[in-house]
Short mmCIF file of C-alpha atoms in Angstrom, two decimals:
data_model
loop_
_atom_site.label_atom_id
_atom_site.label_comp_id
_atom_site.label_asym_id
_atom_site.label_seq_id
_atom_site.Cartn_x
_atom_site.Cartn_y
_atom_site.Cartn_z
CA MET A 1 92.56 104.04 110.98
CA LYS A 2 92.37 100.68 109.22
CA THR A 3 92.65 97.67 111.51
CA ASP A 4 91.61 94.06 111.64
CA GLU A 5 87.98 93.65 112.61
CA GLY A 6 87.48 93.91 116.35
CA VAL A 7 91.06 94.97 117.10
CA PRO A 8 91.44 98.49 118.55
CA ALA A 9 93.12 100.97 116.23
CA VAL A 10 96.66 101.98 117.12
CA PRO A 11 96.29 105.63 118.18
CA GLU A 12 98.32 108.32 116.49
CA VAL A 13 100.35 109.08 119.62
CA GLU A 14 103.76 107.56 119.21
CA ARG A 15 106.35 109.37 121.28
CA THR A 16 106.97 112.61 123.10
CA GLN A 17 109.93 114.56 124.34
CA PRO A 18 110.39 115.96 127.86
CA HIS A 19 109.18 119.50 128.49
CA SER A 20 112.59 120.95 129.18
CA ARG A 21 114.85 123.61 127.80
CA HIS A 22 117.80 121.28 128.26
CA ARG A 23 118.93 119.13 125.38
CA THR A 24 118.66 115.70 126.98
CA ALA A 25 119.34 112.50 125.10
CA ALA A 26 115.63 112.31 124.41
CA ALA A 27 115.55 115.84 123.05
CA ARG A 28 118.35 114.94 120.67
CA GLY A 29 116.18 112.28 119.13
CA ALA A 30 116.66 109.22 121.34
CA PRO A 31 113.46 107.23 121.96
CA VAL A 32 111.59 108.36 125.05
CA ARG A 33 110.53 105.48 127.24
CA GLY A 34 106.81 105.03 127.64
CA ALA A 35 105.55 106.99 124.67
CA SER A 36 105.82 104.60 121.75
CA ALA A 37 103.09 102.43 120.32
CA HIS A 38 105.58 99.76 119.30
CA PRO A 39 106.48 96.74 121.47
CA ALA A 40 110.18 97.32 120.97
CA HIS A 41 109.80 100.77 122.51
CA GLY A 42 107.96 99.94 125.67
CA VAL A 43 104.41 98.61 125.15
CA VAL A 44 103.46 96.14 127.86
CA PRO A 45 103.73 92.67 126.22
CA ALA A 46 100.49 90.76 125.78
CA GLN A 47 101.87 87.87 127.82
CA ALA A 48 102.50 90.19 130.78
CA LEU A 49 99.07 91.72 130.46
CA MET A 50 97.45 88.31 130.38
CA ARG A 51 98.68 87.80 133.94
CA GLN A 52 96.61 90.88 134.87
CA THR A 53 93.48 89.55 133.18
CA PRO A 54 91.22 87.36 135.34
CA PRO A 55 90.39 83.88 134.05
CA GLY A 56 87.17 83.37 132.20
CA PRO A 57 85.65 84.97 129.06
CA ALA A 58 88.08 87.90 129.11
CA ALA A 59 91.10 85.60 129.03
CA MET A 60 89.51 83.57 126.24
CA ALA A 61 88.84 86.75 124.27
CA LEU A 62 92.45 87.86 124.78
CA SER A 63 93.70 84.51 123.53
CA ALA A 64 91.52 84.82 120.45
CA VAL A 65 92.80 88.31 119.67
CA GLN A 66 96.39 87.24 120.27
CA ALA A 67 96.05 84.19 118.01
CA ARG A 68 94.47 86.18 115.20
CA ALA A 69 96.38 89.46 115.31
CA GLY A 70 99.50 88.94 117.42
CA ASN A 71 100.90 90.29 120.67
CA ARG A 72 100.72 93.96 119.76
CA ALA A 73 97.00 93.88 119.00
CA ALA A 74 96.40 91.82 122.11
CA ALA A 75 98.27 94.35 124.24
CA LEU A 76 96.14 97.15 122.82
CA TRP A 77 92.96 95.16 123.48
CA VAL A 78 93.94 94.63 127.09
CA GLN A 79 94.43 98.39 127.55
CA ARG A 80 90.71 98.84 127.33
CA GLN A 81 90.13 96.14 129.95
CA GLN A 82 92.22 97.69 132.72
CA VAL A 83 89.18 99.22 134.40
CA SER A 84 86.10 97.09 134.91
CA GLY A 85 83.60 97.78 132.17
CA ARG A 86 80.79 97.11 134.64
CA LYS A 87 81.25 100.48 136.39
CA THR A 88 78.95 103.30 135.41
CA ILE A 89 80.34 106.66 134.31
CA GLU A 90 79.18 108.09 137.65
CA GLU A 91 81.21 105.47 139.53
CA LEU A 92 84.23 106.11 137.34
CA ASP A 93 83.90 109.85 137.97
CA SER A 94 83.78 109.18 141.72
CA ASP A 95 86.94 107.07 141.49
CA LEU A 96 88.54 109.76 139.33
CA THR A 97 87.81 112.51 141.84
CA ALA A 98 89.22 110.46 144.71
CA ALA A 99 92.39 109.61 142.76
CA LYS A 100 92.95 113.27 141.83
CA GLU A 101 92.46 114.42 145.41
CA MET A 102 95.04 111.87 146.57
CA GLY A 103 97.46 112.90 143.82
CA ARG A 104 97.49 109.38 142.34
CA TRP A 105 97.96 110.45 138.74
CA GLY A 106 98.90 107.01 137.46
CA GLU A 107 95.58 105.77 138.81
CA VAL A 108 93.84 108.76 137.20
CA ALA A 109 95.29 107.70 133.83
CA THR A 110 94.08 104.15 134.28
CA ILE A 111 90.56 105.27 135.18
CA LEU A 112 90.45 107.66 132.19
CA ASN A 113 91.60 104.88 129.90
CA GLY A 114 88.49 102.90 130.84
CA MET A 115 86.19 105.66 129.57
CA SER A 116 84.90 106.27 126.09
CA ASP A 117 86.85 108.66 123.88
CA SER A 118 84.34 111.49 124.36
CA ASP A 119 84.20 111.05 128.14
CA LEU A 120 88.00 110.84 128.35
CA THR A 121 88.45 114.03 126.30
CA THR A 122 85.90 115.91 128.38
CA ARG A 123 87.54 114.97 131.69
CA VAL A 124 91.03 115.87 130.44
CA ALA A 125 89.71 119.25 129.25
CA HIS A 126 88.52 120.01 132.80
CA LEU A 127 92.02 119.57 134.22
CA LEU A 128 94.13 122.63 134.94
CA LYS A 129 97.48 122.74 133.13
CA PRO A 130 99.58 121.91 136.26
CA HIS A 131 97.40 118.86 136.93
CA ARG A 132 97.59 117.91 133.26
CA ASP A 133 101.38 118.00 133.46
CA GLN A 134 101.31 115.74 136.51
CA LEU A 135 99.00 113.37 134.68
CA HIS A 136 101.22 113.40 131.59
CA ALA A 137 104.26 112.44 133.64
CA ALA A 138 102.42 109.53 135.24
CA ILE A 139 100.67 108.04 132.19
CA PRO A 140 101.57 104.32 131.84
CA GLU A 141 103.40 103.26 128.71
CA TRP A 142 100.38 101.49 127.27
CA ALA A 143 97.81 104.30 127.81
CA HIS A 144 98.10 105.91 124.38
CA ARG A 145 94.53 107.20 124.34
CA VAL A 146 95.07 109.20 127.50
CA ARG A 147 98.39 110.54 126.29
CA GLY A 148 96.80 111.55 122.99
CA ALA A 149 94.04 113.50 124.72
CA VAL A 150 96.54 115.33 126.92
CA LEU A 151 98.87 116.16 124.03
CA GLN A 152 96.03 117.40 121.85
CA LEU A 153 94.79 119.78 124.53
CA ASP A 154 98.35 120.98 125.27
CA TYR A 155 98.91 121.59 121.56
CA THR A 156 95.63 123.43 121.03
CA GLU A 157 96.08 125.68 124.06
CA ALA A 158 99.68 126.49 123.12
CA LEU A 159 98.66 127.46 119.57
CA THR A 160 95.87 129.67 120.87
CA ALA A 161 98.33 131.40 123.20
CA HIS A 162 100.90 131.74 120.36
CA ASP A 163 103.33 129.71 122.48
CA TYR A 164 104.87 127.93 119.51
CA LYS A 165 107.67 126.33 121.49
CA ALA A 166 105.17 124.53 123.72
CA ALA A 167 103.09 123.68 120.66
CA ALA A 168 106.12 122.18 118.90
CA ILE A 169 106.97 120.06 121.94
CA ALA A 170 103.39 118.84 122.19
CA VAL A 171 102.98 118.01 118.51
CA ASN A 172 106.24 116.05 118.55
CA GLY A 173 104.48 113.57 120.82
CA PHE A 174 102.29 112.40 117.94
CA ASP A 175 103.30 109.97 115.24
CA ASP A 176 104.35 111.23 111.80
CA ALA A 177 100.80 111.16 110.43
CA GLY A 178 99.56 113.06 113.49
CA ILE A 179 102.24 115.71 113.04
CA ARG A 180 101.45 116.12 109.33
CA SER A 181 97.72 116.49 109.95
CA ARG A 182 98.28 119.23 112.52
CA MET A 183 100.88 121.05 110.45
CA ALA A 184 98.46 120.97 107.52
CA ASP A 185 96.07 123.11 109.57
CA LEU A 186 98.64 125.78 110.43
CA ASP A 187 98.03 129.22 108.99
CA ALA A 188 100.79 130.27 106.59
CA SER A 189 101.50 133.38 108.67
CA VAL A 190 102.69 131.38 111.71
CA VAL A 191 104.84 128.75 109.99
CA VAL A 192 108.08 130.70 110.35
CA ASP A 193 107.45 131.36 114.05
CA PHE A 194 106.61 127.70 114.56
CA TYR A 195 109.80 126.69 112.75
CA ASP A 196 111.92 129.02 114.91
CA ALA A 197 110.33 127.73 118.11
CA ALA A 198 110.77 124.08 117.13
CA ALA A 199 114.46 124.66 116.34
CA GLU A 200 114.93 126.25 119.77
CA ALA A 201 113.01 123.56 121.66
CA MET A 202 114.47 120.38 120.16
CA SER A 203 117.05 118.89 117.82
CA GLY A 204 117.94 115.64 116.08
CA VAL A 205 115.18 113.24 115.10
CA SER A 206 112.59 115.19 117.09
CA LEU A 207 113.24 118.39 115.13
CA ARG A 208 113.42 116.51 111.85
CA ARG A 209 109.94 115.00 112.37
CA VAL A 210 108.36 118.38 113.04
CA LEU A 211 110.13 120.08 110.13
CA ASP A 212 109.10 117.29 107.77
CA GLY A 213 105.52 118.00 108.78
CA LEU A 214 106.00 121.72 108.18
CA ARG A 215 107.29 121.07 104.67
CA ASP A 216 104.37 118.79 103.93
CA ARG A 217 102.16 121.72 105.01
CA TYR A 218 102.68 123.11 101.52
CA GLN A 219 102.30 119.91 99.54
CA GLN A 220 98.93 121.19 98.35
CA ALA A 221 97.17 118.64 96.18
CA SER A 222 95.62 120.12 93.06
CA THR A 223 93.39 118.59 90.44
CA ASP A 224 94.76 121.02 87.84
CA PRO A 225 97.57 119.76 85.58
CA LEU A 226 101.00 121.39 85.67
CA GLY A 227 100.33 123.69 82.70
CA THR A 228 97.10 125.06 84.14
CA ARG A 229 98.67 125.55 87.59
CA THR A 230 101.72 127.32 86.17
CA MET A 231 99.66 129.68 84.05
CA THR A 232 97.31 130.36 86.96
CA THR A 233 100.21 131.39 89.18
CA VAL A 234 101.68 133.69 86.52
CA SER A 235 98.24 135.30 86.11
CA MET A 236 98.03 135.85 89.85
CA MET A 237 101.49 137.43 89.84
CA GLN A 238 100.43 139.77 87.06
CA ALA A 239 97.24 140.70 88.94
CA ALA A 240 99.32 141.40 92.07
CA GLY A 241 101.51 143.85 90.17
CA VAL A 242 104.61 141.64 90.32
CA GLU A 243 107.25 142.50 87.72
CA ALA A 244 107.28 140.27 84.66
CA SER A 245 110.95 139.43 85.28
CA ALA A 246 109.92 137.79 88.59
CA ALA A 247 107.19 135.82 86.81
CA LEU A 248 109.77 134.61 84.29
CA ALA A 249 112.04 133.59 87.17
CA PHE A 250 109.15 131.55 88.61
CA VAL A 251 108.61 129.81 85.26
CA ARG A 252 112.33 129.15 84.82
CA ILE A 253 112.51 127.46 88.22
CA ARG A 254 109.16 125.68 87.95
CA LEU A 255 109.74 124.22 84.50
CA GLY A 256 113.52 123.99 84.28
CA LEU A 257 114.07 126.65 81.61
CA VAL A 258 117.76 127.48 81.06
CA ALA A 259 119.38 130.03 78.82
CA ASP A 260 121.27 128.77 75.77
CA SER A 261 124.99 129.43 76.20
CA THR A 262 126.11 127.86 72.90
CA GLY A 263 124.28 130.01 70.34
CA GLU A 264 122.58 126.96 68.87
CA LYS A 265 119.13 128.37 69.72
CA GLN A 266 119.66 131.86 68.27
CA ASP A 267 116.82 131.42 65.73
CA GLN A 268 114.39 129.94 68.27
CA THR A 269 110.96 131.57 68.53
CA THR A 270 108.56 131.66 71.48
CA GLU A 271 106.42 129.19 69.49
CA ASP A 272 109.36 126.78 69.51
CA VAL A 273 109.69 127.25 73.27
CA ALA A 274 105.96 126.59 73.67
CA ALA A 275 106.34 123.27 71.83
CA ASP A 276 109.13 122.19 74.21
CA VAL A 277 107.21 123.36 77.29
CA GLY A 278 104.07 121.64 76.02
CA ARG A 279 105.95 118.35 75.96
CA THR A 280 106.99 119.00 79.58
CA PHE A 281 103.35 119.57 80.53
CA THR A 282 102.33 116.36 78.77
CA ALA A 283 105.08 114.34 80.48
CA ALA A 284 104.09 115.77 83.88
CA ALA A 285 100.48 114.70 83.34
CA VAL A 286 101.68 111.11 82.89
CA LYS A 287 104.17 111.25 85.77
CA PRO A 288 103.60 114.39 87.89
CA LEU A 289 106.75 116.38 88.54
CA GLY A 290 105.66 117.72 91.91
CA GLN A 291 108.72 119.93 91.79
CA PRO A 292 111.47 120.39 89.20
CA PRO A 293 113.88 117.42 89.12
CA GLN A 294 116.81 119.70 89.89
CA LEU A 295 115.17 120.55 93.23
CA ALA A 296 114.67 116.88 94.11
CA ALA A 297 118.27 115.83 93.40
CA GLY A 298 120.75 115.19 96.17
CA ASN A 299 118.27 114.71 99.03
CA LEU A 300 120.92 113.40 101.40
CA ALA A 301 123.33 116.26 100.67
CA HIS A 302 120.57 118.85 100.98
CA SER A 303 119.47 117.42 104.31
CA LEU A 304 122.96 117.31 105.81
CA ILE A 305 124.16 120.67 104.44
CA GLY A 306 120.89 122.47 105.03
CA GLY A 307 120.56 121.10 108.55
CA GLU A 308 124.09 122.19 109.42
CA TYR A 309 123.57 125.70 108.03
CA VAL A 310 120.24 126.41 109.75
CA ALA A 311 121.63 125.16 113.06
CA LEU A 312 124.51 127.65 112.83
CA ASN A 313 122.55 130.60 111.41
CA PRO A 314 119.13 131.11 112.99
CA PRO A 315 116.70 132.11 111.67
CA SER A 316 117.51 130.28 108.44
CA PHE A 317 115.51 127.70 106.52
CA TYR A 318 116.16 124.95 104.03
CA ASP A 319 113.89 123.10 101.63
CA LEU A 320 110.78 125.04 102.62
CA PRO A 321 108.42 126.43 99.97
CA ILE A 322 108.52 130.16 99.39
CA ALA A 323 105.04 130.41 100.90
CA ALA A 324 106.45 129.41 104.30
CA TYR A 325 108.10 132.80 104.75
CA ALA A 326 107.08 134.99 101.81
CA ALA A 327 103.87 136.13 103.52
CA ARG A 328 105.83 137.24 106.58
CA LEU A 329 108.36 139.07 104.43
CA ALA A 330 105.58 140.71 102.40
CA ASN A 331 104.14 142.13 105.62
CA ARG A 332 107.59 143.18 106.83
CA PHE A 333 108.40 145.03 103.62
CA LYS A 334 104.81 146.22 103.10
CA ALA A 335 104.52 144.59 99.67
CA ARG A 336 100.91 145.20 98.70
CA GLY A 337 98.89 142.95 96.42
CA THR A 338 100.60 139.69 97.41
CA THR A 339 97.56 137.57 98.22
CA LYS A 340 97.54 134.39 100.26
CA ASP A 341 96.39 132.45 97.18
CA LEU A 342 99.43 133.64 95.26
CA MET A 343 101.74 132.66 98.13
CA MET A 344 100.26 129.17 98.32
CA ASN A 345 100.87 128.64 94.60
CA LEU A 346 104.55 129.53 94.88
CA ASP A 347 105.49 125.98 95.81
CA MET A 348 109.15 125.98 94.76
CA ARG A 349 111.79 125.46 97.42
CA PRO A 350 114.97 127.54 97.63
CA ASP A 351 117.65 125.34 99.17
CA ILE A 352 118.72 127.75 101.94
CA VAL A 353 117.17 131.09 102.89
CA ASP A 354 118.99 133.08 105.58
CA LEU A 355 116.41 135.52 106.93
CA LYS A 356 118.85 137.23 109.28
CA ARG A 357 121.15 138.26 106.44
CA LEU A 358 118.49 138.08 103.66
CA GLN A 359 120.65 135.76 101.57
CA ILE A 360 119.88 132.74 99.39
CA TYR A 361 121.96 129.66 98.50
CA GLU A 362 121.41 126.86 96.02
CA ILE A 363 123.02 123.48 96.69
CA LYS A 364 124.28 121.42 93.75
CA PRO A 365 126.87 118.74 92.93
CA PHE A 366 130.36 120.14 92.30
CA THR A 367 129.89 119.69 88.52
CA ALA A 368 126.89 122.05 88.42
CA GLN A 369 128.14 125.43 89.60
CA ALA A 370 126.59 127.28 86.66
CA LEU A 371 123.21 125.70 87.35
CA ALA A 372 123.43 126.57 91.07
CA VAL A 373 124.24 130.21 90.29
CA ALA A 374 121.43 130.46 87.71
CA GLU A 375 118.81 129.03 90.06
CA MET A 376 119.98 131.14 92.98
CA ARG A 377 119.63 134.29 90.87
CA ASP A 378 116.19 133.19 89.68
CA TYR A 379 115.08 132.76 93.29
CA ILE A 380 116.39 136.21 94.19
CA ASP A 381 114.55 137.72 91.20
CA LEU A 382 111.38 135.90 92.21
CA MET A 383 111.53 136.90 95.87
CA ASP A 384 112.45 140.51 95.10
CA GLY A 385 109.67 140.65 92.54
CA ILE A 386 107.10 139.47 95.06
CA LEU A 387 108.36 141.99 97.62
CA LYS A 388 108.56 144.68 94.91
CA GLN A 389 111.97 145.87 96.04
CA SER A 390 115.55 144.63 96.13
CA VAL A 391 115.85 142.58 99.32
CA PHE A 392 117.90 139.41 98.84
CA GLU A 393 121.50 138.83 97.82
CA PRO A 394 123.59 135.71 97.14
CA GLY A 395 124.69 133.82 100.25
CA SER A 396 128.13 134.75 101.53
CA PRO A 397 130.91 132.12 101.38
CA ALA A 398 132.06 133.45 104.78
CA ASN A 399 128.89 132.48 106.67
CA PRO A 400 129.18 129.62 109.18
CA GLY A 401 128.07 126.38 107.53
CA ALA A 402 128.78 127.55 103.98
CA THR A 403 131.60 125.01 103.95
CA GLY A 404 132.04 121.84 105.95
CA ALA A 405 132.41 118.07 106.06
CA LEU A 406 130.18 115.40 107.58
CA PRO A 407 130.32 111.60 107.62
CA TYR A 408 127.51 109.83 105.79
CA ILE A 409 126.12 106.38 105.23
CA GLU A 410 123.90 105.71 102.22
CA GLN A 411 122.77 102.35 100.87
CA GLY A 412 125.48 100.57 102.79
CA ARG A 413 128.22 102.93 101.60
CA SER A 414 130.06 105.18 104.02
CA GLY A 415 132.33 108.15 103.51
CA VAL A 416 132.50 111.92 103.89
CA LEU A 417 130.30 114.62 102.40
CA ILE A 418 132.31 117.79 101.74
CA TRP A 419 130.97 121.11 100.54
CA GLY A 420 132.12 124.63 99.85
CA CYS A 421 130.92 127.94 98.45
CA PRO A 422 133.40 129.04 95.78
CA VAL A 423 131.08 131.78 94.51
CA PRO A 424 128.39 133.65 96.47
CA GLY A 425 125.09 131.80 96.66
CA ALA A 426 126.32 128.48 95.24
CA ILE A 427 127.12 125.64 97.65
CA LEU A 428 128.73 122.73 95.84
CA TYR A 429 129.24 119.27 97.31
CA ARG A 430 131.06 116.00 96.69
CA PHE A 431 130.73 112.57 98.27
CA LEU A 432 134.12 111.08 99.08
CA PRO A 433 134.28 107.31 99.62
CA LYS A 434 135.71 105.97 102.87
CA GLU A 435 139.13 105.33 101.38
CA GLU A 436 139.48 109.05 100.55
CA GLU A 437 138.64 110.25 104.07
CA PRO A 438 142.30 111.18 104.85
CA ASN A 439 142.15 113.74 102.02
CA ALA A 440 138.75 115.20 103.02
CA ALA A 441 140.09 118.41 104.61
CA GLN A 442 142.28 119.20 101.61
CA ALA A 443 139.47 118.43 99.15
CA ARG A 444 136.99 120.56 101.09
CA ALA A 445 139.38 123.53 101.13
CA LYS A 446 139.88 123.22 97.37
CA LEU A 447 136.13 123.05 96.77
CA HIS A 448 135.61 126.21 98.87
CA GLU A 449 138.45 128.12 97.25
CA PRO A 450 137.17 131.43 95.78
CA GLY A 451 136.57 131.16 92.06
CA SER A 452 137.05 127.38 91.93
CA GLN A 453 136.13 126.32 88.44
CA TYR A 454 133.53 123.60 88.50
CA GLU A 455 131.51 125.04 85.67
CA ALA A 456 128.79 122.76 84.31
CA SER A 457 128.83 121.77 80.70
CA ALA A 458 125.45 121.33 79.00
CA ALA A 459 125.84 117.57 79.42
CA ALA A 460 126.68 117.87 83.11
CA ALA A 461 123.74 120.18 83.72
CA ALA A 462 121.41 117.83 81.88
CA ALA A 463 122.61 114.94 84.01
CA VAL A 464 121.70 116.90 87.14
CA ALA A 465 118.39 118.36 86.00
CA LEU A 466 116.27 116.57 83.45
CA PRO A 467 114.21 117.58 81.64
CA LEU A 468 115.68 120.96 80.77
CA VAL A 469 114.12 123.36 78.28
CA VAL A 470 116.95 125.30 76.62
CA VAL A 471 115.80 128.76 75.50
CA GLY A 472 117.63 131.01 73.06
CA ALA A 473 118.66 134.54 74.01
CA GLU A 474 116.09 136.37 71.85
CA ALA A 475 113.26 134.08 72.91
CA MET A 476 114.20 134.56 76.57
CA VAL A 477 114.03 138.35 76.12
CA ALA A 478 110.55 137.99 74.60
CA LEU A 479 109.43 135.93 77.61
CA GLY A 480 110.53 138.77 79.90
CA ALA A 481 107.24 140.59 79.22
CA TYR A 482 103.87 139.28 80.40
CA GLU A 483 102.43 139.29 76.89
CA GLY A 484 105.17 137.01 75.56
CA LEU A 485 105.25 134.82 78.66
CA MET A 486 101.48 134.32 78.84
CA GLY A 487 101.27 133.77 75.09
CA MET A 488 103.94 131.05 75.29
CA LEU A 489 102.29 129.37 78.27
CA GLY A 490 98.86 129.51 76.65
CA ALA A 491 100.16 127.84 73.50
CA ALA A 492 102.00 125.19 75.54
CA VAL A 493 98.90 124.46 77.63
CA ARG A 494 96.79 123.97 74.49
CA LEU A 495 99.44 121.76 72.88
CA ALA A 496 99.38 119.56 75.98
CA GLY A 497 95.57 119.37 75.83
CA GLN A 498 95.19 121.09 79.21
CA ALA A 499 92.70 123.76 80.25
CA LEU A 500 93.44 127.47 80.18
CA PRO A 501 92.77 128.83 83.67
CA ARG A 502 89.79 131.17 84.01
CA LEU A 503 91.95 133.74 85.78
CA ALA A 504 94.33 133.88 82.82
CA ALA A 505 91.49 134.22 80.33
CA ALA A 506 90.19 137.22 82.29
CA SER A 507 93.46 139.14 82.00
CA GLY A 508 94.65 141.02 78.97
CA ALA A 509 97.60 138.73 78.24
CA GLY A 510 95.48 135.68 78.96
CA ALA A 511 92.84 136.88 76.56
CA LEU A 512 95.47 137.27 73.86
CA ALA A 513 96.69 133.74 74.57
CA ALA A 514 93.15 132.37 74.47
CA GLN A 515 92.47 134.01 71.10
CA ALA A 516 95.63 132.66 69.49
CA PRO A 517 95.02 129.86 66.94
#
């Protein structure tokens, strides 16, 4: 961790929640006293610590650190001075044994804090879990190194024992970077179980921090450009025996392909589509898309609506990549050929997946019902194609959380977010300003009314999801077979000056694409 020269790094431990099944204020997201690395949340001020530091060189050193780097750095420096550095490790171990035998766990923490990182970790590892819990409860606010060692061991042991609730509670004690690094190491097959356990163990800010880390678990960095990655994934789907219609659904979602509803593209060829897609690949190389713009729109609405739905309908998920649960479903439905590499490349995010009912919703502004329905159907085609059987259906308007209203504040504006599900699988929302709050219930009921007509015009859809690639009916039919789809992608990749993936070149369709002029 980058710090000023000579100033101890701020450890990654930031805060933790109590180990309890009860939803206390802390478990709902309130700061927990004594676990934050920030002065406002309980670090012993440098001025107070100076009173504990004997006069002489140590006090002069503290003054120098405080003058150069401020109170926070000085407080962290003093942490390391709480136990005399003149004691040998044998003497510290003797003190440690005596303190443990007397049950003085606060003193144990202070002695451990005076040890090196390796010695501290070793001594914590020798503690039995009940003693570790006693130590954890007695750790002073400033002893972040000790707390970090305890949390890390708790987390590792809980994962090994498949106790994901305990693991979620432990990992929540780390700062955001610490959570992300640990979630990045999770195996894809346990992510759903971890998600379920975290939702049961905590709520509010605490749950949000852990789920953010879980989502980042699938933000896999790749050196390949968008065109190469897309074609690679389609090749893997073909090799896994996935139906071509599911591969087309993946491409439609990944690249924003929409069917022409006006008839203007009736003479379009797959070569014309390749030219449009090639421009998308080129634009993404300049400014990476990461995910289609339509999936990134409405972050606030997605967070509020998705959070409300998953809380009311466990086990449900929102804004998680397909890979987070597709592997588990593939095992459940015995879908052979779906490799881990394929799962990890399916990085799109359905808005809400209800695993209890096997239903999918897409969330969109109230002007984009047609787009929501189209994307929801594409996700169902993609998931069913991976599982090689009909599994999912559009989300029911009758499910709890499919309609609702919540207050919001964004960029200084306040009001009410309302949403409804006028057609299965499509949740539409509106933001009402504060002055319209008295009409919120009536507006929400109208939005949720079956068959409400909020159909998106081409202009409205474009405003929600740019860039769109509009594809004519005949061209879309041609893309429904692997030969046409791979040929189009190969041409688009070459037009964008990107590399054809080796996996695609090894397949029949890929070979045809590679041989095309």
